[in-house]
Coordinates of C-alpha atoms in Angstrom, one line a residue:
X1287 CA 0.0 0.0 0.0
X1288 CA 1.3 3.3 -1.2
X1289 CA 1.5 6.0 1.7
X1290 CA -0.6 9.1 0.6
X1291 CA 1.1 12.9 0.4
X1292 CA 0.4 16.0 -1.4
X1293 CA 2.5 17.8 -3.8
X1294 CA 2.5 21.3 -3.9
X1295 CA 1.4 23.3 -7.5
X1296 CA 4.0 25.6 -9.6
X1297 CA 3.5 29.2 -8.9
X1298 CA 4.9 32.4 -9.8
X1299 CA 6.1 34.6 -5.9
X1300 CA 6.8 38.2 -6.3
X1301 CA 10.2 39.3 -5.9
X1302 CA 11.1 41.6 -2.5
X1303 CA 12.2 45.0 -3.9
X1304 CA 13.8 45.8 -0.6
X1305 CA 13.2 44.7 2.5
X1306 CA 15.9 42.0 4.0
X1307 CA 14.4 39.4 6.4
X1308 CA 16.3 38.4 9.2
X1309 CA 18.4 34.9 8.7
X1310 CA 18.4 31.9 10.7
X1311 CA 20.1 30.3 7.9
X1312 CA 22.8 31.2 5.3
X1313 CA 25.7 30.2 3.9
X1314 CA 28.7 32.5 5.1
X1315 CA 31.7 31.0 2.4
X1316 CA 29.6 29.0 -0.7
X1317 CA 32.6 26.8 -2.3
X1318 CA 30.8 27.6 -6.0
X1319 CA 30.6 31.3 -6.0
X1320 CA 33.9 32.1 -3.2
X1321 CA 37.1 31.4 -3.2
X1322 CA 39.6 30.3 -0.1
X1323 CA 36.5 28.7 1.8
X1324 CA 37.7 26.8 5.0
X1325 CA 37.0 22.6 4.5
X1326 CA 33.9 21.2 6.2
X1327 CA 34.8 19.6 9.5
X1328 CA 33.4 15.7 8.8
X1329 CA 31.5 13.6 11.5
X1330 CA 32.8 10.1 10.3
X1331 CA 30.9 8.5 12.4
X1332 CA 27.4 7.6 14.6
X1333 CA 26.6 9.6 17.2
X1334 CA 23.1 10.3 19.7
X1335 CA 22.5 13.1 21.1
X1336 CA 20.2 13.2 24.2
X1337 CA 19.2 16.9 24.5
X1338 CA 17.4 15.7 28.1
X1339 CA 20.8 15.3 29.4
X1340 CA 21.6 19.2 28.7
X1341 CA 23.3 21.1 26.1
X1342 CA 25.7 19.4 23.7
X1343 CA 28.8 20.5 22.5
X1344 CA 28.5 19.2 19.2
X1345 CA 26.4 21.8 18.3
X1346 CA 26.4 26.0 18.5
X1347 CA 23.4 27.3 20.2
X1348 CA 21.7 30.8 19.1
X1349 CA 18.6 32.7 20.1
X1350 CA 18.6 31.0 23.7
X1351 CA 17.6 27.4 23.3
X1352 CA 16.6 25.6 27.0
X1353 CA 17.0 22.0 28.4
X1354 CA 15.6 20.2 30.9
X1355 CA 13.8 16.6 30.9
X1356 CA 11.7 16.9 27.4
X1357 CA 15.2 18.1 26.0
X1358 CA 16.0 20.9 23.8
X1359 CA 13.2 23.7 23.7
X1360 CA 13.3 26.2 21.3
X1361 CA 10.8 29.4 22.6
X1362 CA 8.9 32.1 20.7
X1363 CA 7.7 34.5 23.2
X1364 CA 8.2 37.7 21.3
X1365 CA 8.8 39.0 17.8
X1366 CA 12.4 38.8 16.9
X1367 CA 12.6 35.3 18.9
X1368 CA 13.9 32.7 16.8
X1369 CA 16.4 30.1 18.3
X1370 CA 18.3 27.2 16.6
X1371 CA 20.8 24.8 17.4
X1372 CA 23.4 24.1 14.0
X1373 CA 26.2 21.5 14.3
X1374 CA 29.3 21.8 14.3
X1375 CA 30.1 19.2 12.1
X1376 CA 29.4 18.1 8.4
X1377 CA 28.0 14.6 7.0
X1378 CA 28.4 13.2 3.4
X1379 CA 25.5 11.4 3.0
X1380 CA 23.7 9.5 5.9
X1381 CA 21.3 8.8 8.4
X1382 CA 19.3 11.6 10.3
X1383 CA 16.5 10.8 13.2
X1384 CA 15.2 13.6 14.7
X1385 CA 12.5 13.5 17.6
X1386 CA 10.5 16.2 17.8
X1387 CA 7.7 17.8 19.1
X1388 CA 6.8 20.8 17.0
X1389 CA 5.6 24.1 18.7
X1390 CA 2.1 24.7 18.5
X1391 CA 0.6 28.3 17.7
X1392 CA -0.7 30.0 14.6
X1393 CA 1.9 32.0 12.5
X1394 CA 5.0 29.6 14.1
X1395 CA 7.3 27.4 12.3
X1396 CA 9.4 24.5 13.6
X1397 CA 11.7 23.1 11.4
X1398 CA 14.6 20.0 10.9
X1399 CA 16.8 20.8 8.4
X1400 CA 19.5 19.3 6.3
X1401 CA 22.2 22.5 4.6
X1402 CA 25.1 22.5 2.8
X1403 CA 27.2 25.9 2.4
X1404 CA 26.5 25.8 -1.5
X1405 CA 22.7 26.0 -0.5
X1406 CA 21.6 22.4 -1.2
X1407 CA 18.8 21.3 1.4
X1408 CA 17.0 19.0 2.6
X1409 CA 13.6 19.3 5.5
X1410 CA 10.9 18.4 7.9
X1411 CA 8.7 21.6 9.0
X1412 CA 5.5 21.7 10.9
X1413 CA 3.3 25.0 10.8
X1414 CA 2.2 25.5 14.4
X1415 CA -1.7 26.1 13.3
X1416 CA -2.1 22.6 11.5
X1417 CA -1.4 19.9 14.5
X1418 CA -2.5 17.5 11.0
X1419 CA 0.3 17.2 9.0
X1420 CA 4.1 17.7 8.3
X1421 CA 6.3 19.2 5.3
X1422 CA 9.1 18.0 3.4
X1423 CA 11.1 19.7 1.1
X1424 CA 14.2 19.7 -0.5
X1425 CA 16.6 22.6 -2.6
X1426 CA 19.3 22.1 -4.8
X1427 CA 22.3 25.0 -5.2
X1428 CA 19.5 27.3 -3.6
X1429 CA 17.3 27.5 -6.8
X1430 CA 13.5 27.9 -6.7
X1431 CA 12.6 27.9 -10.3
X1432 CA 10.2 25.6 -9.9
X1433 CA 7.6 25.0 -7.1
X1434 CA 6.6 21.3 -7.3
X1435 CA 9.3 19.9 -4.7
X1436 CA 7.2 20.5 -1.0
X1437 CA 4.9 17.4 -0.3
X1438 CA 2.6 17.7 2.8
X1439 CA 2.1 14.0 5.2
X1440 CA -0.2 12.9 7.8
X1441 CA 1.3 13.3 11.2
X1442 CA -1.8 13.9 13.4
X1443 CA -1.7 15.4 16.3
X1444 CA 1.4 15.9 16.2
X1445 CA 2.0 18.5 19.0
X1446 CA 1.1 16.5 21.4
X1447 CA 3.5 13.8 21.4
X1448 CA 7.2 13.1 20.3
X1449 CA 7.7 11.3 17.0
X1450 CA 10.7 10.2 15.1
X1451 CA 10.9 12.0 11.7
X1452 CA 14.2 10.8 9.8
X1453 CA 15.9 11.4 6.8
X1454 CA 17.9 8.6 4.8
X1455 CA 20.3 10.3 2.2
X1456 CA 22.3 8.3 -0.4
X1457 CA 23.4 9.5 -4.2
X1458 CA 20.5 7.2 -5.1
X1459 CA 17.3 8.2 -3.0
X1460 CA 16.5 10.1 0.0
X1461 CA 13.8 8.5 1.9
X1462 CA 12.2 10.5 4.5
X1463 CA 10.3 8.5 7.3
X1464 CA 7.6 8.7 10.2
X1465 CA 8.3 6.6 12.9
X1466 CA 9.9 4.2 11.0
X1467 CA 7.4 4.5 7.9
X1468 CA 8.8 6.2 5.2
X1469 CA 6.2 8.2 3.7
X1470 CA 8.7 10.1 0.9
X1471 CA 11.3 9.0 -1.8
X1472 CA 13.3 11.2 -3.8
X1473 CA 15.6 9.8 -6.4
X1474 CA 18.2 12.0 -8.4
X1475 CA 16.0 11.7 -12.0
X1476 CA 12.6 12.9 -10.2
X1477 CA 15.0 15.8 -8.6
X1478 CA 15.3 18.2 -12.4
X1479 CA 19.0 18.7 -11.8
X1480 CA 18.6 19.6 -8.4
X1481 CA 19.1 17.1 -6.4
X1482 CA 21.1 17.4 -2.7
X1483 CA 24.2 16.0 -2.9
X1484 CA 27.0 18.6 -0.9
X1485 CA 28.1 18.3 2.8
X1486 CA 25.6 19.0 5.1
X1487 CA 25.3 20.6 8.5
X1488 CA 22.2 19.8 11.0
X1489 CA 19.9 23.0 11.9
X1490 CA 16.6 22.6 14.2
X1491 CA 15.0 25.7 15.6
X1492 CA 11.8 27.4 15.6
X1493 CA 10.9 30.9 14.1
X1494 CA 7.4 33.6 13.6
X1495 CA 6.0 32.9 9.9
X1496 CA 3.2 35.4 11.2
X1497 CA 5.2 38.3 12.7
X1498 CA 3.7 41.3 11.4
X1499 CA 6.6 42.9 10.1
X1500 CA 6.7 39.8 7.6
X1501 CA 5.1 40.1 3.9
X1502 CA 1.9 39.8 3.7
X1503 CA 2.1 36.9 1.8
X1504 CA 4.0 35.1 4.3
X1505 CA 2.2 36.2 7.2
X1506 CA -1.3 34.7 5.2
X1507 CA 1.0 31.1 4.3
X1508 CA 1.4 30.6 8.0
X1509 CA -2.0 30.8 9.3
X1510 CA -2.1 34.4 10.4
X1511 CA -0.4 37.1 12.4
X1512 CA 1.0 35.6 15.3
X1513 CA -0.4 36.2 18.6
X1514 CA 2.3 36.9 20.9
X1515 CA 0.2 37.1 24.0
X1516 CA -1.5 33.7 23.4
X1517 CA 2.3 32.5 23.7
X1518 CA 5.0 31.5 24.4
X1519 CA 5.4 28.8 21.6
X1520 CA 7.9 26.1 22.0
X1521 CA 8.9 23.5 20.1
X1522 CA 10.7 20.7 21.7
X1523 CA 13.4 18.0 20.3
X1524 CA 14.5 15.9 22.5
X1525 CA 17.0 13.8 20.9
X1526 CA 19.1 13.5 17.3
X1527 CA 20.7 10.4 15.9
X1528 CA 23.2 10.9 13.6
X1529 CA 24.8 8.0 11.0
X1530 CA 27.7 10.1 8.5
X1531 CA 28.1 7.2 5.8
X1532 CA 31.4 8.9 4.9
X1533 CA 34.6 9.0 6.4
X1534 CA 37.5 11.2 6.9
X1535 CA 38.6 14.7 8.8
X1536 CA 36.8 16.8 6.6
X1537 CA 35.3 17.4 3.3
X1538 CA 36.2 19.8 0.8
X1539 CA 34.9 20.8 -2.6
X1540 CA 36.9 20.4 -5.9
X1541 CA 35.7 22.4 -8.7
X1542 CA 32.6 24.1 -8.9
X1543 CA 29.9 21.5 -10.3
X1544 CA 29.2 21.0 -6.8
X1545 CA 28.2 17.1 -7.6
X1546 CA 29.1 14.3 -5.3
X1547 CA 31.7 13.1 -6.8
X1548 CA 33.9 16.7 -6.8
X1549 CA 33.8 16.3 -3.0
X1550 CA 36.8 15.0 -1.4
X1551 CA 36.9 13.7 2.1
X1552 CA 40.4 14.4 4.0
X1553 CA 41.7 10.7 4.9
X1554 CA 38.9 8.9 4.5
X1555 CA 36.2 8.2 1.6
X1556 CA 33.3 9.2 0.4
X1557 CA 30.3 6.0 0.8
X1558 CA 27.9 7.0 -1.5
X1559 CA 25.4 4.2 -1.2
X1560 CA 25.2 4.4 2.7
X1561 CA 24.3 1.6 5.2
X1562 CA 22.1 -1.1 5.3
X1563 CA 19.4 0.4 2.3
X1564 CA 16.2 1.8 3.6
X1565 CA 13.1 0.8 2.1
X1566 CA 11.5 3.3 -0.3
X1567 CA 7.8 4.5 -1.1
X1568 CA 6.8 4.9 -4.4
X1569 CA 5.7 8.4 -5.9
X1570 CA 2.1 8.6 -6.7
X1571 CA 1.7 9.9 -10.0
X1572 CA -1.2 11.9 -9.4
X1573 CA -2.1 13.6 -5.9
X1574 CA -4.8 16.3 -4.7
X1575 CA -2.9 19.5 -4.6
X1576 CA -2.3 22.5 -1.9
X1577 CA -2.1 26.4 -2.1
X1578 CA 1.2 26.9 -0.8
X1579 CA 4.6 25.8 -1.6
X1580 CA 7.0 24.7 0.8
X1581 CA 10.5 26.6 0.2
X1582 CA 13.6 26.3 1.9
X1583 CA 14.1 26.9 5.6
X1584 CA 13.5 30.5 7.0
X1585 CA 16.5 32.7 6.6
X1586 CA 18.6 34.9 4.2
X1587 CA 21.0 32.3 2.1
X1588 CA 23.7 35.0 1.3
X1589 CA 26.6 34.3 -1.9
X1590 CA 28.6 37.1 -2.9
X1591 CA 26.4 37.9 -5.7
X1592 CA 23.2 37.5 -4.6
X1593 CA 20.9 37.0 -1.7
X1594 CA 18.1 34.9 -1.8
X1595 CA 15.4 35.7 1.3
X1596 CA 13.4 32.9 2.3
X1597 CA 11.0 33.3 4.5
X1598 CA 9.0 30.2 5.9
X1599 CA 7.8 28.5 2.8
X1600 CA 7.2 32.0 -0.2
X1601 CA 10.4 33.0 -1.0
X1602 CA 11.4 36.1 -2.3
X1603 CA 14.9 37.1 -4.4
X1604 CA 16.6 40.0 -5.6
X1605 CA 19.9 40.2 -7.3
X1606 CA 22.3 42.0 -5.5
X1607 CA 26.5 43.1 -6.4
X1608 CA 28.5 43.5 -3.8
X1609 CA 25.8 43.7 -0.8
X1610 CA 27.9 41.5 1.4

């Protein structure tokens, strides 16, 4: 039996003229546009982290995250608030289980996200005003020229509980699970040339889709204006398991194709068909659809020629010399 989602329609978003959003991601060196960038420290190995044990010093806090016995919490109270925890530490290719328990609350975004420092991406995110469902996504080089790539999953209730949401990434499918269900395949032919295939770092964090100094737009794609005083919003993740199915120091770019195979792992290899292969879902060819697209996770991804704002889901771009 085939596990249902929804794939999101093509649609044109207006560019932003002006205004520049406030990042919680970006990439501050990308290997494709900038030369000299530092190699990416490599995991080369399995690790848990137990966020219910305290903080962990395998990843770089920002925006105030909090522990105690649920684990990491990640609060909203106020607009501005918008704290994550990144790794400090790269895989190529692997395995990533993340239990979560999003933040409830109309206009707020929790979020699980894959990132590379040339922009390719992959996600989990969870709009606090629909306890019905989760979002995955993915990005390749930070384009959005199409917007067919989000897919929407059951995941009822989800606030209420913890649930493992995982993400299995080879150079032949990522497969992203539900408790051990995988619900989502992506192969590289199904991807148009953008499929994720670049270092990646770990992000989780929670941000204000609805703050009213967003766009409209944005504001309207995450339920509404947030309600500050109906707060505060947390969303909770008590625990990441990570498998890197490559080895080495560190990983480094070659070139600038920005393919799998240009990446070069510092005394070690690069494993590009994983672990023990994780069983896929098929696509369904045809699926109901939704009015709103899933783009990559909120922030400002910054190159030295351009910034590209995204903001939640809508994403808006402007072309911009020598800016930063």
């Amino acid at each position: 039996m085939k596990p249902s989602y929804t794939l999101n329609p093509a649609f044109l978003i207006p560019l932003l003229t002006a205004t520049q959003i406030a990042a919680q991601t970006y990439s501050t060196c990308n290997p494709l546009t900038q030369g000299n960038c530092q190699p990416d420290p490599a995991l080369a190995k399995s690790v848990t982290v137990d966020f219910s044990n305290g903080e962990s010093d395998s990843f770089t806090p920002q925006g105030n995250p909090t522990y105690d016995s649920n684990g990491a919490s990640f609060t909203v109270a106020q607009p501005g608030d918008s704290p994550q925890l990144t790794s400090k530490w790269y895989i190529m290719f692997g395995h990533v289980e993340f239990q979560v328990k999003p933040a409830p609350g109309v206009g707020i975004v929790s979020s699980a996200v894959l990132q590379s420092d040339d922009l390719d991406e992959i996600d989990w995110e969870w709009l606090g005003g629909d306890n019905s469902q989760v979002q995955s996504n993915y990005f390749g080089k930070g384009q959005t020229t199409t917007w067919n790539r989000g897919a929407f999953h059951a995941n009822p209730n989800n606030q209420a509980d913890f649930h493992t949401y995982t993400i299995d990434w080879t150079a032949d499918q990522i497969v992203w699970q539900i408790d051990g269900t995988p619900v989502r395949t992506l192969s590289p032919n199904d991807a148009a040339g953008q499929y994720p295939q670049t270092p990646m770092m770990i992000k989780v964090g929670s941000w204000s889709g609805g703050d009213p100094s967003n766009p409209p737009g944005v504001i309207e794609w995450a339920g509404g204006s947030t309600q500050y005083g109906a707060g505060p919003f947390t969303m909770q993740v008590k625990s990441i398991a990570v498998s890197d199915y490559s080895t080495g120091t560190s990983y480094s770019y070659s070139g600038s194709t920005g393919t799998w195979q240009s990446i070069k792992a510092e005394g070690g290899t690069i494993n590009s068909k994983g672990g023990k292969p994780v069983a896929a879902v098929d696509t369904p060819t045809s699926s109901s659809t939704s009015n709103s697209a899933p783009l990559p996770f909120s922030g400002t991804h910054k190159s030295d020629t351009s910034s590209v704002v995204h903001t939640g889901y809508r994403q808006y771009s402007q072309r911009i010399l020598g800016c930063f």
